[in-house]
Coordinates of N, CA and C in Angstrom, one line a residue:
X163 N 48.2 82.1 -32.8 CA 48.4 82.3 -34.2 C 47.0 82.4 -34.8
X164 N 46.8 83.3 -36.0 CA 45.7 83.5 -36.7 C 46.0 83.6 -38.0
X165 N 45.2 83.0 -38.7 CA 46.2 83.2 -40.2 C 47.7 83.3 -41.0
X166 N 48.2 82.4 -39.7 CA 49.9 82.0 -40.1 C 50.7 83.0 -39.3
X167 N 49.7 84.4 -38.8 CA 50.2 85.4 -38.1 C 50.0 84.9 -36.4
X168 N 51.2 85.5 -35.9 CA 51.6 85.4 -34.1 C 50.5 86.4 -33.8
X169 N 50.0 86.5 -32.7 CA 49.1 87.6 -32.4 C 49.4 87.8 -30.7
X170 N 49.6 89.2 -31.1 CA 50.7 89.7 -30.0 C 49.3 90.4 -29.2
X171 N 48.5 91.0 -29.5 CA 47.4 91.6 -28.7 C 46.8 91.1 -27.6
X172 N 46.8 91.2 -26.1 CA 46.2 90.1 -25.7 C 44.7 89.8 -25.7
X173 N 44.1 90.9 -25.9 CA 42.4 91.2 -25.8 C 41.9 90.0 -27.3
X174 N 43.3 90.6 -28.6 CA 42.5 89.6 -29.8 C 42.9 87.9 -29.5
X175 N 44.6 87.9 -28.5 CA 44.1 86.4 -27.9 C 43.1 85.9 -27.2
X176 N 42.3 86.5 -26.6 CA 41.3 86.2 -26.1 C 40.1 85.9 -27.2
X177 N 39.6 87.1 -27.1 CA 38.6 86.9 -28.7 C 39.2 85.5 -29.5
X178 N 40.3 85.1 -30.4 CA 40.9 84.1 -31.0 C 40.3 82.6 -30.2
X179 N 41.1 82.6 -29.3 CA 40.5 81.5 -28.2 C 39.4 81.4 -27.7
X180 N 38.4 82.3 -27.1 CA 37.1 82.0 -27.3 C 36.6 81.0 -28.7
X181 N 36.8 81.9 -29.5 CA 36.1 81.2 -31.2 C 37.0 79.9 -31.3
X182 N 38.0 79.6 -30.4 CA 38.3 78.1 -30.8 C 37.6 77.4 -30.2
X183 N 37.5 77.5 -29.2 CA 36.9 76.8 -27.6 C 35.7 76.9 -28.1
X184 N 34.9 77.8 -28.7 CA 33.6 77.6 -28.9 C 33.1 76.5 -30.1
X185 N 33.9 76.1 -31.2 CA 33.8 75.6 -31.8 C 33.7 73.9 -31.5
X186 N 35.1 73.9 -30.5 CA 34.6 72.7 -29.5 C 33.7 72.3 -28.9
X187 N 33.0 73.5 -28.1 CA 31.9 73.2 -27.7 C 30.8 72.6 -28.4
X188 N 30.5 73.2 -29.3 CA 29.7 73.4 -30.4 C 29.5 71.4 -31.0
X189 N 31.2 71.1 -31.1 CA 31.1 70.0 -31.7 C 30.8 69.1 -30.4
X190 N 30.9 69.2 -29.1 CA 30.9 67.9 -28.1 C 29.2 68.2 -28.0
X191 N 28.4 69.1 -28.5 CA 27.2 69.2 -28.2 C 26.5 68.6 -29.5
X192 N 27.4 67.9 -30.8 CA 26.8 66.9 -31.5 C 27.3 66.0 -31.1
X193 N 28.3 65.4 -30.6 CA 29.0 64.0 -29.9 C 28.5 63.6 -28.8
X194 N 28.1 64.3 -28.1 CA 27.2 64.0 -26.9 C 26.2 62.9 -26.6
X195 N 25.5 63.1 -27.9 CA 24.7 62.3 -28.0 C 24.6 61.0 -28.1
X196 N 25.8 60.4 -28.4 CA 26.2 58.8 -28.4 C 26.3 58.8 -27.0
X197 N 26.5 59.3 -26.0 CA 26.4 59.2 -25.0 C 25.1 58.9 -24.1
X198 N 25.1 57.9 -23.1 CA 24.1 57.6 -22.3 C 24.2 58.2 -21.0
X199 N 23.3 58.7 -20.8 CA 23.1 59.1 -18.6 C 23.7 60.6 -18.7
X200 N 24.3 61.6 -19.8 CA 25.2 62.6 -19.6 C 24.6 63.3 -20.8
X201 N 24.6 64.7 -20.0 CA 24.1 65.9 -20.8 C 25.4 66.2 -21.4
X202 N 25.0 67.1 -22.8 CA 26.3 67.8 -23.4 C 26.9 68.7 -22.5
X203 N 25.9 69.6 -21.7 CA 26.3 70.5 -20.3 C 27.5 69.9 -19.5
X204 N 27.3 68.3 -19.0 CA 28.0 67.8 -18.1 C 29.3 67.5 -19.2
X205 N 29.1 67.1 -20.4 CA 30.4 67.2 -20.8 C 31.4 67.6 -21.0
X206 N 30.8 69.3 -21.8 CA 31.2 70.5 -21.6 C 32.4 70.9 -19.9
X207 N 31.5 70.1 -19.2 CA 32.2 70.6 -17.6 C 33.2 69.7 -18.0
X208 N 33.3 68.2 -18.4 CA 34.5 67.2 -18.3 C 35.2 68.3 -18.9
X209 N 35.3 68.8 -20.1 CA 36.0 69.6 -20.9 C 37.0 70.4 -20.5
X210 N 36.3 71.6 -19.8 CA 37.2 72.5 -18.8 C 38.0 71.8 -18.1
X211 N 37.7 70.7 -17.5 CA 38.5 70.0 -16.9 C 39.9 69.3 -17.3
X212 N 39.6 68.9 -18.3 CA 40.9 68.6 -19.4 C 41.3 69.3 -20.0
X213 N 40.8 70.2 -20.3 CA 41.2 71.6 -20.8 C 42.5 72.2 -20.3
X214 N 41.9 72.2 -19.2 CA 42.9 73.0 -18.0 C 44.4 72.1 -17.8
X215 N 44.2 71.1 -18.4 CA 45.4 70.3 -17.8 C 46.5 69.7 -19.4
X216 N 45.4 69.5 -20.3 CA 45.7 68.6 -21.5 C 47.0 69.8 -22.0
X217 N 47.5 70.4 -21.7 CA 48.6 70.9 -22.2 C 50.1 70.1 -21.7
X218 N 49.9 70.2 -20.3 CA 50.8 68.6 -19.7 C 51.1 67.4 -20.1
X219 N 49.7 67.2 -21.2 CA 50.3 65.8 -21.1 C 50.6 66.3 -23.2
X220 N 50.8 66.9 -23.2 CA 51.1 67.4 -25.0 C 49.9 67.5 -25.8
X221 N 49.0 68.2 -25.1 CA 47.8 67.8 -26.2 C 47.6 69.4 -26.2
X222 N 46.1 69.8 -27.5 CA 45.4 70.8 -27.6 C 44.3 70.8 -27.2
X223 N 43.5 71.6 -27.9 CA 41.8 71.6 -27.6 C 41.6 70.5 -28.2
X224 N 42.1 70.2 -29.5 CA 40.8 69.4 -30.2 C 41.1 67.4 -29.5
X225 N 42.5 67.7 -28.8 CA 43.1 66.2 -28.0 C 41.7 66.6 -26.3
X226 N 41.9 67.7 -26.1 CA 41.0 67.7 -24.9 C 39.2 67.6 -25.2
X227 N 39.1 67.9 -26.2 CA 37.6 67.3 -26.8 C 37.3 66.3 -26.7
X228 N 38.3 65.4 -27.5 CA 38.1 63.8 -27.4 C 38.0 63.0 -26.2
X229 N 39.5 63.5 -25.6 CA 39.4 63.0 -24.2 C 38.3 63.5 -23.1
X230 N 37.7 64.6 -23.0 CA 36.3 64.8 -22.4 C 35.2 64.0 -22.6
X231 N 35.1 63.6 -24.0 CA 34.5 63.1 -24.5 C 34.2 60.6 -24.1
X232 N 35.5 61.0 -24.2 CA 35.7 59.7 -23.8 C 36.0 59.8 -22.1
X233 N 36.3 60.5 -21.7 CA 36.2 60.2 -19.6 C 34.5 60.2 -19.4
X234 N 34.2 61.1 -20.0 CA 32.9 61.0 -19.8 C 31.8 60.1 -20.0
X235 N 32.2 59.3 -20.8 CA 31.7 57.7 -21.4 C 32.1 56.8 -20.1
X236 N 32.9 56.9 -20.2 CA 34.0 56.0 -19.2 C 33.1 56.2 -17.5
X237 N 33.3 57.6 -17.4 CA 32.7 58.1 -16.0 C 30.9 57.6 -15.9
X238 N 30.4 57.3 -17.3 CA 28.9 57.2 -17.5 C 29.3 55.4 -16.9
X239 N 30.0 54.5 -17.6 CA 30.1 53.6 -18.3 C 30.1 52.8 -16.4
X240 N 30.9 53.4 -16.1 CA 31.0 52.9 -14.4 C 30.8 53.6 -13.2
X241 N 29.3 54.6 -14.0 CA 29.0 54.6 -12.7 C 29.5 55.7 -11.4
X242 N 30.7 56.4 -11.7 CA 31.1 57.5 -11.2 C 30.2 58.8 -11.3
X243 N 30.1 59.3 -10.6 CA 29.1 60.5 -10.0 C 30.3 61.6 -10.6
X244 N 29.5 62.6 -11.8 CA 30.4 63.9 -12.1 C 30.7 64.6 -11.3
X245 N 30.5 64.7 -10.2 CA 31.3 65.2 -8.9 C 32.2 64.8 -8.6
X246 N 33.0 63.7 -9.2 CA 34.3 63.0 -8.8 C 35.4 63.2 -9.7
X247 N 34.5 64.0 -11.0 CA 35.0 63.4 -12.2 C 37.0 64.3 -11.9
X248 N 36.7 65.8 -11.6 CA 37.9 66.4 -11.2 C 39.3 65.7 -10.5
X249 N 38.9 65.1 -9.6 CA 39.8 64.1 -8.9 C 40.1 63.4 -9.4
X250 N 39.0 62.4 -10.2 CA 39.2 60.8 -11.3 C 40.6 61.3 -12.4
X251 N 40.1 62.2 -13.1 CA 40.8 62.6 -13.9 C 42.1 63.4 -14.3
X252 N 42.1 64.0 -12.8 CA 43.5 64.9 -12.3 C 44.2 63.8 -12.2
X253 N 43.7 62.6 -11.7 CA 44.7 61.8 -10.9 C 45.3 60.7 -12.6
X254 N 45.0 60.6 -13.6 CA 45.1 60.1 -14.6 C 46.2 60.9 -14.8
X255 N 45.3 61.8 -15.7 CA 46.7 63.1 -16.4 C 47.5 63.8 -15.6
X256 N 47.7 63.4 -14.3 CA 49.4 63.7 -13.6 C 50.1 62.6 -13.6
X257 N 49.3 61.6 -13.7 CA 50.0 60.0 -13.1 C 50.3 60.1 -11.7
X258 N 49.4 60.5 -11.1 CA 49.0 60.5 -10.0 C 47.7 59.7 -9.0
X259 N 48.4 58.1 -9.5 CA 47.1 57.7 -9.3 C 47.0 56.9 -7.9
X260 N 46.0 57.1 -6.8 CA 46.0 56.2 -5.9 C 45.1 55.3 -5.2
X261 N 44.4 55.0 -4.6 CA 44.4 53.9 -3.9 C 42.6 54.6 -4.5
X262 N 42.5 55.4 -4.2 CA 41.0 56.0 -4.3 C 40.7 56.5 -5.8
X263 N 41.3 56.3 -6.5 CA 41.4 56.6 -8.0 C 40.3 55.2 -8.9
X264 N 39.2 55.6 -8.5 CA 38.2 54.6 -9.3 C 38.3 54.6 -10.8
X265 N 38.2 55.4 -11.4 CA 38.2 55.4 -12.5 C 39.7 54.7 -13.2
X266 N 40.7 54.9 -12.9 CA 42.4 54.8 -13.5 C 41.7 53.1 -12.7
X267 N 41.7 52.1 -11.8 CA 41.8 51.3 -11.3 C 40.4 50.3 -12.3
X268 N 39.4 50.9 -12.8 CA 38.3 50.3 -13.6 C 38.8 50.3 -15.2
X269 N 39.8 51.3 -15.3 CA 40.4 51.3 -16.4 C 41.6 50.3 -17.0
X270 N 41.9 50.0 -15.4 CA 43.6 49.0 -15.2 C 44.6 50.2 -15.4
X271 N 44.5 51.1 -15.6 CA 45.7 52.3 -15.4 C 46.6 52.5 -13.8
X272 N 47.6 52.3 -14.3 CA 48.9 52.8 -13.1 C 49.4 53.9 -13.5
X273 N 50.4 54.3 -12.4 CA 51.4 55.5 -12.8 C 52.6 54.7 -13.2
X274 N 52.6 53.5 -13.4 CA 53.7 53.1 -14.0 C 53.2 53.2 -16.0
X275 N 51.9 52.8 -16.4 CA 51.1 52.7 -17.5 C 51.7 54.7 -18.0
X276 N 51.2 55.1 -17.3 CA 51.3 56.8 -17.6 C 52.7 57.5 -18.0
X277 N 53.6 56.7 -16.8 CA 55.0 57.3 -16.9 C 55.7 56.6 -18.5
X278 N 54.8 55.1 -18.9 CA 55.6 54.9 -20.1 C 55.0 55.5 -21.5
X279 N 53.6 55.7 -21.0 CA 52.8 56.6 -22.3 C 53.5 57.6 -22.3
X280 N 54.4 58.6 -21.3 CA 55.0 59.6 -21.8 C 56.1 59.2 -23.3
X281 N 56.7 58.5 -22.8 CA 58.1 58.2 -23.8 C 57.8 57.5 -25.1
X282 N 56.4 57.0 -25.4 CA 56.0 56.5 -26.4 C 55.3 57.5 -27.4
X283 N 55.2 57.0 -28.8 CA 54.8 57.6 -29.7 C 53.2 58.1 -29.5
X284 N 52.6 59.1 -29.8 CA 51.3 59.2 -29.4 C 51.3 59.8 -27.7
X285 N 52.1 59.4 -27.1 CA 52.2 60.1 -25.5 C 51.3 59.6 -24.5
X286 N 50.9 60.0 -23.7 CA 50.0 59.9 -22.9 C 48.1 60.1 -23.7
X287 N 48.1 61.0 -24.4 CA 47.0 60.9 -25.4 C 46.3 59.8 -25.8
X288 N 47.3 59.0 -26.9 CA 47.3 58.4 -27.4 C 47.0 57.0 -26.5
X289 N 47.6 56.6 -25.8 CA 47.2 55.5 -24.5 C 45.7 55.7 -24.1
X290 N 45.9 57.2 -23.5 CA 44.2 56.9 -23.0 C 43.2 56.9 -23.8
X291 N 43.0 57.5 -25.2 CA 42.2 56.9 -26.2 C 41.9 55.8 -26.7
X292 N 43.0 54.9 -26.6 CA 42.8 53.9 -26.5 C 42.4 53.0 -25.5
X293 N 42.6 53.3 -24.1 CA 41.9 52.9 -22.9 C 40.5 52.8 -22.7
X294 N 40.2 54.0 -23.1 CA 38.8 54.4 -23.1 C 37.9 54.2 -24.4
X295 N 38.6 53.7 -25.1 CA 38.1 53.0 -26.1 C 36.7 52.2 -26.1
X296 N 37.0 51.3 -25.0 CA 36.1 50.7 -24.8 C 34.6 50.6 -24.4
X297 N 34.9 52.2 -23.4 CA 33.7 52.6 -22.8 C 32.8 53.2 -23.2
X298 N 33.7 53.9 -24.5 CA 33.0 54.8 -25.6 C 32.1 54.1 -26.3
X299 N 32.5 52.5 -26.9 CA 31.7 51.5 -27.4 C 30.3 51.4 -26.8
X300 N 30.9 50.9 -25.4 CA 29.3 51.0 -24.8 C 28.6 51.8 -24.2
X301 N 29.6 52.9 -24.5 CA 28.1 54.1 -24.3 C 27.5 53.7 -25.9
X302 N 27.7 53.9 -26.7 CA 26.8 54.2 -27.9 C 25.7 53.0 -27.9
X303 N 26.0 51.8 -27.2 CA 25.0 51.2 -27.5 C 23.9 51.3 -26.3
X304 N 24.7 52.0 -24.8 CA 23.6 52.6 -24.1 C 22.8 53.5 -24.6
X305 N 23.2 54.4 -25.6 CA 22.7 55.7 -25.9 C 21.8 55.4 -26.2
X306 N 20.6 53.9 -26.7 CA 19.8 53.5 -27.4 C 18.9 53.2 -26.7
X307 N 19.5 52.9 -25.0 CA 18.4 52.5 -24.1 C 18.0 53.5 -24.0
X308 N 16.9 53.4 -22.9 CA 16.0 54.6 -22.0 C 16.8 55.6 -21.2
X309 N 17.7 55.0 -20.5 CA 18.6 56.4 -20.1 C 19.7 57.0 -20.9
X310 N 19.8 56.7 -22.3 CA 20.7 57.3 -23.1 C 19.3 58.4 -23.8
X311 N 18.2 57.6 -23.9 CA 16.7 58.8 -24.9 C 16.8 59.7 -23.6
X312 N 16.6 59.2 -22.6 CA 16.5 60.2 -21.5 C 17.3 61.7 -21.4
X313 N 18.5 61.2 -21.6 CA 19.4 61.9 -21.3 C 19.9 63.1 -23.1
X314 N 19.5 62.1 -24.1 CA 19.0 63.0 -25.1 C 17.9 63.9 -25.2
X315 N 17.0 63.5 -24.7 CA 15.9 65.0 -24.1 C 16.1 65.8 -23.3
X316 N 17.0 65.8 -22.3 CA 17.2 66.4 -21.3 C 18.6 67.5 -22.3
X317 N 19.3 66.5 -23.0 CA 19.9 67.7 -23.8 C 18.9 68.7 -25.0
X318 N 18.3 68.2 -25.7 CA 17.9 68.5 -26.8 C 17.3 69.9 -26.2
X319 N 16.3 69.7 -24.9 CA 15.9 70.9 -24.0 C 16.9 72.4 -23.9
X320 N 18.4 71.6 -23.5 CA 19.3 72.4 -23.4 C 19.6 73.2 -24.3
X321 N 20.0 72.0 -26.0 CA 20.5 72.9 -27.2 C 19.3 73.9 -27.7
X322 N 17.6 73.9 -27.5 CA 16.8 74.8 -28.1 C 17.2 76.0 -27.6
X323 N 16.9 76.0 -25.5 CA 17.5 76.8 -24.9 C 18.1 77.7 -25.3
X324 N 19.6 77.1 -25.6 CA 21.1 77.3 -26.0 C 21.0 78.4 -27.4
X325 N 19.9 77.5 -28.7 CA 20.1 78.4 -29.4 C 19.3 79.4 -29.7
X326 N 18.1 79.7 -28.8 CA 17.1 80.6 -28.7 C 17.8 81.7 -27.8
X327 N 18.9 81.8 -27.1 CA 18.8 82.6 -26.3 C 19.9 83.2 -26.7
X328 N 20.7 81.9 -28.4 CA 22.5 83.1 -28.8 C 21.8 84.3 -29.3
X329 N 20.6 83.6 -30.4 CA 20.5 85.0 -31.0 C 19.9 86.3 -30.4
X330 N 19.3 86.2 -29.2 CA 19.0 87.6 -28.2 C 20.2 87.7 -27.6
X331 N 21.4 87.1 -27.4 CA 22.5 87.0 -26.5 C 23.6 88.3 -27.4
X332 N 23.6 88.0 -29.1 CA 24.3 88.8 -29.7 C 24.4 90.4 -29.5
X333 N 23.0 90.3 -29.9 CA 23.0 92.1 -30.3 C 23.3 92.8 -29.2
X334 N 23.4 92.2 -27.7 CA 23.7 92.8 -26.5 C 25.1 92.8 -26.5
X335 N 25.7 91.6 -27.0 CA 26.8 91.6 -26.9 C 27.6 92.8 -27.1
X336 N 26.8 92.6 -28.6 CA 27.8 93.8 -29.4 C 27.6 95.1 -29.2
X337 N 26.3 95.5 -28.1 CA 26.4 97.0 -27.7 C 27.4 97.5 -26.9
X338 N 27.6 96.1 -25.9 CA 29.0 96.4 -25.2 C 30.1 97.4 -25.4

């Protein structure tokens, strides 16, 4: 939907959903920064990742923002290598959680925790926001050490990057 209107075109669904998703982006690349040890890039990757799934458990973009945002605290907070993060996280939002499931087990999460977040108010969302609550906390006060500055320069590099290269990136675009 665009303007109250259905949009039946698939090309302008596309275009539509880019400009949402981008805006997300846009915002986890100012949230990021409360974060320690993790580039906006890496969180952006959490993103897609919940992205891809957060319709399962009843959520949107702006419910998959948050929760990228908070696994990725979480995933900073203990020490999980973002190469795991796919598995960590699949295995949450199916309630599929097992024996190798670091993250859901540092969290105190079961698939019994998940199957009752379904039937409650707020859903499965709502639970893990609150789960991860905590980790979020102390990222922000890592963010203040040396590997949170760290990891803010190593983005700040990225956003100049980022925005030095939209504006040469457009006018190409639009010759297309």
């Amino acid at each position: 939907f665009k303007d109250g209107k259905e949009i039946t075109d698939p090309y302008q669904k596309i275009v539509t959903l880019t400009g949402a998703v981008q805006k997300n982006i846009d915002s986890i690349r100012e949230r990021s920064i409360a974060l320690a040890g993790v580039t906006s890039g890496e969180v952006i990757e959490v993103f897609g990742m919940v992205a891809s799934q957060v319709g399962q458990i009843g959520g949107g973009l702006k419910e998959a923002e948050d929760l990228a945002i908070n696994f990725a605290a979480a995933l900073g907070t203990f020490g999980i290598p973002l190469y795991q993060a796919r598995q960590e996280i699949g295995s949450i939002l199916r309630g599929d959680i097992t024996t190798d499931s670091y993250l859901a087990k540092a969290l105190g999460i079961t698939n019994e925790d998940i199957a009752k977040a379904k039937t409650q108010t707020g859903g499965i969302v709502k639970f893990l926001e609150n789960r991860l609550a905590a980790a979020v906390a102390g990222q922000k006060i890592a963010a203040l050490g040396f590997a949170g500055v760290v990891s803010n320069i190593k983005d700040l590099g990225e956003l100049v990057g980022q925005n030095f290269g939209r504006g040469m990136l457009q006018p190409l675009l639009n010759s297309l």
